[in-house]
Amino acid sequence: MKSLRVASYNIRKAIGTDRRRSPERVLEVLGELDADVIALQEADRRFGVRSAAIPPWLLESMSQYKPVPLNVHVDSMGWHGNAILVRKEADIRTHDVLHLPCLEPRGATMAEVELGKAKLRVFGMHLDLSGLWRRKQAAAVIHAAAQRDAMPTVLMGDLNEWSANRGCLADFARHYSFAPCGRSFHARRPVAHLDRIMHCGQLKLVDSGVHDSAASRKASDHLPIWAEFRL
């Protein structure tokens, strides 16, 4: 059986816990993760032309990844800050952006990728600070996933849910299983499971966790989470 490793990481526009912007540190953490597919949140700057927090030339020259080409804005990597990275050798079969109900701009991304003979559908998201809007956004993502043909599917991102099993977590749990990754926020002293990875029944969870390293504790206020699956 083929194994795949996925990860989710809120990079906070590449601004570290020392308040310095350093995309190089983020790339160092991505290298440590060594995942096949990575969902990023806050991957674009917030104002102006919303340029990518990791310059394209830097991603190309200093990493093993390429972005899913969402082509929403010329200088952006993502959609409302949500981006998906895949290994350079991966075949991106299709991709899409999701418009989510919101008070402030929010969105989600989707990509179907092929690595070797393994095929995977990935949704990346960054949900609202409001519990009511998080549930509406979760419903929109669940509905979008249900409209597509069945295939191995992972949903991941910063859900902004502080409760253990209520709100949008309960909504997702009716359809997907959660990987028990662990506490990812705040990077200096993790107390909350804000970042989550969920999967369908076609995937067998092998292992999961939070990537806690000297680099990841400085690169962002979130620690990245990861999960390994067998198809």
XYZ file of C-alpha atoms in Angstrom:
231
model
C 0.000 0.000 0.000
C 1.174 3.527 -0.822
C 1.848 5.895 2.095
C 1.266 9.641 1.869
C 2.213 12.327 4.349
C 0.159 15.521 4.537
C 0.600 18.623 6.670
C -1.197 21.837 7.567
C 0.571 25.018 8.606
C -0.622 28.532 9.421
C 2.514 30.498 8.529
C 1.164 33.905 9.657
C 2.451 35.620 6.523
C 5.958 34.341 7.395
C 6.102 36.561 10.496
C 7.748 34.688 13.337
C 7.316 34.775 17.089
C 10.121 37.347 17.156
C 7.957 39.558 14.877
C 10.456 39.275 12.025
C 9.285 38.331 8.552
C 11.396 35.413 7.336
C 10.087 33.181 4.548
C 13.409 31.339 4.711
C 12.512 30.066 8.193
C 9.153 28.845 6.930
C 10.905 26.964 4.126
C 13.248 25.413 6.674
C 10.227 24.090 8.566
C 8.626 22.790 5.363
C 11.824 20.897 4.658
C 11.729 19.359 8.121
C 8.112 18.282 7.600
C 8.946 16.462 4.351
C 5.242 16.060 3.519
C 3.844 15.183 0.099
C 1.042 17.768 0.298
C 0.860 20.836 2.554
C -2.094 23.149 3.178
C -0.943 26.645 4.128
C -2.967 29.353 5.820
C -2.095 33.062 5.828
C 0.130 32.364 2.839
C -0.405 35.832 1.345
C 0.078 39.279 2.772
C -3.165 40.810 3.948
C -3.163 44.225 2.293
C -2.416 45.745 -1.103
C -1.926 43.257 -3.929
C -1.827 40.390 -1.388
C 1.536 39.174 -2.627
C 2.726 35.725 -1.586
C 4.391 35.590 1.839
C 6.936 33.203 0.298
C 8.256 34.742 -2.946
C 7.837 32.307 -5.875
C 11.551 32.368 -6.760
C 12.430 31.475 -3.171
C 9.957 28.588 -3.069
C 11.367 27.295 -6.364
C 15.021 27.569 -5.391
C 14.902 26.565 -1.727
C 12.224 23.871 -1.517
C 10.968 20.642 -3.029
C 7.486 22.120 -3.504
C 5.374 23.913 -6.066
C 2.073 25.706 -5.384
C -1.222 24.560 -6.812
C -1.808 27.320 -9.428
C -5.033 28.863 -8.151
C -4.450 31.950 -10.348
C -6.741 34.164 -8.274
C -4.426 37.191 -8.081
C -1.245 37.763 -10.057
C 1.075 38.069 -7.063
C -0.765 35.752 -4.649
C -0.076 32.131 -3.853
C -3.474 31.422 -2.321
C -7.154 32.225 -2.078
C -7.919 34.401 0.945
C -4.539 33.251 2.220
C -5.181 29.531 1.661
C -2.616 27.753 -0.513
C -1.724 24.145 -1.273
C 1.830 22.989 -1.908
C 2.735 19.665 -3.496
C 6.020 17.990 -4.341
C 7.423 19.214 -7.639
C 7.009 15.783 -9.217
C 3.296 15.602 -8.320
C 0.668 15.767 -11.050
C -2.044 18.321 -10.235
C -5.160 16.880 -11.871
C -7.630 19.649 -11.005
C -8.122 22.447 -8.509
C -10.764 24.898 -7.354
C -11.502 27.676 -4.881
C -14.514 27.749 -2.576
C -16.444 30.874 -1.620
C -17.429 30.530 2.034
C -20.194 32.402 3.883
C -18.447 35.003 6.013
C -18.369 38.303 7.856
C -14.727 38.868 6.909
C -13.144 37.435 3.749
C -12.711 33.669 4.061
C -12.264 30.884 1.557
C -11.136 27.320 1.041
C -9.132 25.554 -1.641
C -9.296 22.118 -3.252
C -6.857 20.122 -5.336
C -6.765 16.590 -6.689
C -3.190 15.375 -7.010
C -1.408 12.244 -8.123
C 1.931 11.127 -6.686
C 3.135 7.996 -8.371
C 0.063 5.775 -8.415
C -1.515 7.430 -5.377
C -4.396 9.848 -5.903
C -5.589 12.250 -3.237
C -8.119 15.052 -2.945
C -7.177 17.806 -0.502
C -9.224 20.654 0.936
C -7.441 23.480 2.742
C -9.251 26.054 4.873
C -8.985 28.801 7.471
C -12.281 29.240 9.284
C -13.792 32.254 11.025
C -13.234 33.481 14.575
C -17.021 33.406 15.113
C -18.484 30.029 16.085
C -21.700 30.643 14.139
C -19.823 31.483 10.946
C -17.403 28.580 11.449
C -20.351 26.188 11.389
C -21.741 27.788 8.233
C -18.326 27.543 6.595
C -17.887 23.920 7.684
C -21.273 23.104 6.136
C -20.171 24.726 2.871
C -16.944 22.692 2.749
C -18.758 19.443 3.606
C -21.312 20.147 0.873
C -18.605 20.934 -1.700
C -16.783 17.690 -0.907
C -20.002 15.688 -1.171
C -20.646 16.984 -4.703
C -17.492 15.326 -6.047
C -16.891 11.719 -7.001
C -15.652 9.507 -4.191
C -11.873 9.324 -3.814
C -9.383 9.413 -0.920
C -9.945 12.815 0.687
C -8.220 14.894 3.360
C -9.526 18.158 4.804
C -7.160 20.302 6.845
C -6.459 23.760 8.096
C -6.816 26.259 10.914
C -10.376 25.727 12.153
C -10.101 28.355 14.915
C -12.161 26.076 17.182
C -11.120 26.128 20.842
C -13.648 23.571 22.098
C -12.760 19.883 22.278
C -15.636 18.402 20.276
C -18.366 20.980 19.746
C -19.301 23.484 17.054
C -17.775 22.889 13.632
C -15.787 19.924 14.994
C -19.030 18.062 15.645
C -20.243 18.967 12.152
C -17.112 17.616 10.471
C -17.098 14.518 12.713
C -20.413 13.362 11.232
C -18.630 12.834 7.918
C -14.889 12.502 8.597
C -12.415 11.131 11.123
C -9.906 13.364 12.895
C -6.191 12.641 13.115
C -5.143 13.187 16.757
C -2.314 15.572 15.925
C -2.116 17.557 19.159
C -1.861 21.154 20.346
C -0.449 23.562 17.783
C -1.096 27.064 19.177
C 0.682 29.103 20.491
C 4.011 27.910 19.042
C 5.970 28.969 22.128
C 3.578 27.243 24.502
C 0.963 25.124 22.699
C -2.360 25.025 24.550
C -4.980 24.733 21.777
C -5.843 22.286 18.977
C -6.708 25.029 16.479
C -5.218 23.201 13.497
C -6.848 19.963 12.360
C -6.527 17.172 9.811
C -9.600 15.124 8.847
C -9.911 12.193 6.468
C -12.440 9.946 4.778
C -12.805 6.199 5.263
C -10.729 5.363 2.180
C -7.580 6.403 4.047
C -5.978 4.451 6.891
C -4.268 6.672 9.441
C -0.758 5.433 10.249
C 0.561 8.225 12.464
C 0.079 11.926 13.181
C 1.515 14.686 15.298
C 2.655 18.256 15.791
C 6.029 19.241 14.356
C 7.816 20.942 17.245
C 11.374 22.035 16.460
C 13.632 24.993 17.154
C 12.782 26.372 13.709
C 9.009 25.834 13.967
C 8.850 27.542 17.362
C 10.235 30.707 15.741
C 8.802 30.659 12.199
C 5.123 31.309 13.072
C 2.754 31.546 16.030
C 1.321 28.150 14.972
C 3.182 24.851 14.897
C 2.571 22.714 11.800
C 0.625 19.474 12.118
C 1.044 16.343 10.018
C -0.524 12.954 9.331
C 0.601 9.876 7.443
C -1.921 7.695 5.624
C -2.018 4.460 3.676
C -4.259 4.259 0.651
